[in-house]
Short mmCIF file of C-alpha atoms in Angstrom, two decimals:
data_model
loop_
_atom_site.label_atom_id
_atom_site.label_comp_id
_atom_site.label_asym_id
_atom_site.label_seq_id
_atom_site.Cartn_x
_atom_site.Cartn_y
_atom_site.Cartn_z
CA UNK B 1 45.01 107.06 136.42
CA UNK B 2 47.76 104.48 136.15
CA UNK B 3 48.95 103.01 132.42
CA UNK B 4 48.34 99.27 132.47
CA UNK B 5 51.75 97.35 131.09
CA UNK B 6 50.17 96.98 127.69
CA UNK B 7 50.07 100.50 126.97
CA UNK B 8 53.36 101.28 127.59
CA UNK B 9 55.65 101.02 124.36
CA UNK B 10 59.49 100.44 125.00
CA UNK B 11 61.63 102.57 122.82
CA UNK B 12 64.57 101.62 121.56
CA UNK B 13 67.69 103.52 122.84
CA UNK B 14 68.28 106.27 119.78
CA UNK B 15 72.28 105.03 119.72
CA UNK B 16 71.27 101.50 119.44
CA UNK B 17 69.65 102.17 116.51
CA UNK B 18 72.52 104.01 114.82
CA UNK B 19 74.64 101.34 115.56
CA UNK B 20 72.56 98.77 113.66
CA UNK B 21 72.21 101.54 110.86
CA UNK B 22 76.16 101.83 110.68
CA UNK B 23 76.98 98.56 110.93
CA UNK B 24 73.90 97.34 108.23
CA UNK B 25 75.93 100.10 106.04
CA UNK B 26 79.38 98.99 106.66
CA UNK B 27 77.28 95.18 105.38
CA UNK B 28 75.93 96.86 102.22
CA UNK B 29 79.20 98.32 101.50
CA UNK B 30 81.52 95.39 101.72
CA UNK B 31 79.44 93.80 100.07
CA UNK B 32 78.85 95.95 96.79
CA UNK B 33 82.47 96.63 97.43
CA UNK B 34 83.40 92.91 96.47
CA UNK B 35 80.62 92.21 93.90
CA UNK B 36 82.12 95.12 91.78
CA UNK B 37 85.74 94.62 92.45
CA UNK B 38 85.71 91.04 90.65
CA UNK B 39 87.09 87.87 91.55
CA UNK B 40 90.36 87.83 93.66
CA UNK B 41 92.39 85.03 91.93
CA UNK B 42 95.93 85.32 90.04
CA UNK B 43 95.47 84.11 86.67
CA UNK B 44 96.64 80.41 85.92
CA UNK B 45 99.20 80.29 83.47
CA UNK B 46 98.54 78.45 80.11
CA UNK B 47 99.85 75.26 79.27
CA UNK B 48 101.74 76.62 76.28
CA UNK B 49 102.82 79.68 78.97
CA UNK B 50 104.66 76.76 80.80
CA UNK B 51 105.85 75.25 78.21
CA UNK B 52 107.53 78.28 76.59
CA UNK B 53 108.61 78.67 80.15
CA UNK B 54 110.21 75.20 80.34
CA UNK B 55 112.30 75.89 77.19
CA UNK B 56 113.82 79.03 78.49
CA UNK B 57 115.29 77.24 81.11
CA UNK B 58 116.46 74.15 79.18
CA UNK B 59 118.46 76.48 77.09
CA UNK B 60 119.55 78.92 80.46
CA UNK B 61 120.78 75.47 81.80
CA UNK B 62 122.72 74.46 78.70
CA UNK B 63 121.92 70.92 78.34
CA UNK B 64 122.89 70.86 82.34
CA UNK B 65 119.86 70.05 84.42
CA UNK B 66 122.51 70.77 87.50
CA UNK B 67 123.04 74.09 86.34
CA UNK B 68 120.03 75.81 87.33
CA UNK B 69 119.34 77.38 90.97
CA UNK B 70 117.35 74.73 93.21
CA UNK B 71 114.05 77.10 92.27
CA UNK B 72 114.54 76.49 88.71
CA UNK B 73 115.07 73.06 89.20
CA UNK B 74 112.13 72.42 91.39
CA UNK B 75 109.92 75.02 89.01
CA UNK B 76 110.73 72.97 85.85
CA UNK B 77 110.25 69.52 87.79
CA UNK B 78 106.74 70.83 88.88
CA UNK B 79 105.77 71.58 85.13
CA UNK B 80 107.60 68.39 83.49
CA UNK B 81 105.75 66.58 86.41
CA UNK B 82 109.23 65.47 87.80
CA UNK B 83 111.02 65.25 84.43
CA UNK B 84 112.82 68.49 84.23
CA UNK B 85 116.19 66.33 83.62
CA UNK B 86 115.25 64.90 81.51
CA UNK B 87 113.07 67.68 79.29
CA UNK B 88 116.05 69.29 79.52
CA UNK B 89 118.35 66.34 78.11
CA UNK B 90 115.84 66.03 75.10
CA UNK B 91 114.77 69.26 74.19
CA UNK B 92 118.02 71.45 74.77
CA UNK B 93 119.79 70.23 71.65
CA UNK B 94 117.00 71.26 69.35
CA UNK B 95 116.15 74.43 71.26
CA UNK B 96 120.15 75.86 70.84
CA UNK B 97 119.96 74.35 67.30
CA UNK B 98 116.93 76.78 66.50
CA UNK B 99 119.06 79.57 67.78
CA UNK B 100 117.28 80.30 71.10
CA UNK B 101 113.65 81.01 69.44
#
């Protein structure tokens, strides 16, 4: 007797289904992997963090915007929004007057 088409069943290739079975694992495990591990970002400084930050290097410049490398410059002009000369010019005489904080 001959098996009609219908009654044959295709079987999947035993490797083909350990690669799905690996690779759904590897899935799974990335994936628990970076629920548990927490979010990824740096934290954001404070606004009080940059400020304190700004002050240090008004008084490292001493009253001389000029004074400071081109990083510190550009660092204090990004938190004084482009006003690091003059934050520096204002604040420097009462900074060295408090003795540093």
């Amino acid at each position: 007797m001959s098996k009609s088409t219908k009654d044959v069943k295709q079987q999947v290739p035993l490797p083909v289904v350990l690669g799905i079975c690996v690779v759904a694992l590897i899935a799974i495990g990335f994936i628990g992997f970076r629920t548990l591990s927490g979010p990824s970002y740096t934290k954001v400084p404070t606004a009080a963090d940059q400020h304190s930050q700004a002050e240090k290097l008004a008084l490292k410049s001493g009253g001389d915007f000029t004074k400071l490398s081109p990083q510190e410059q550009q660092l204090l002009n990004n938190m004084t929004l482009g006003h690091g000369q003059k934050f520096v010019e204002i604040n420097y005489p009462r900074l060295s007057s408090q003795g540093g904080k």
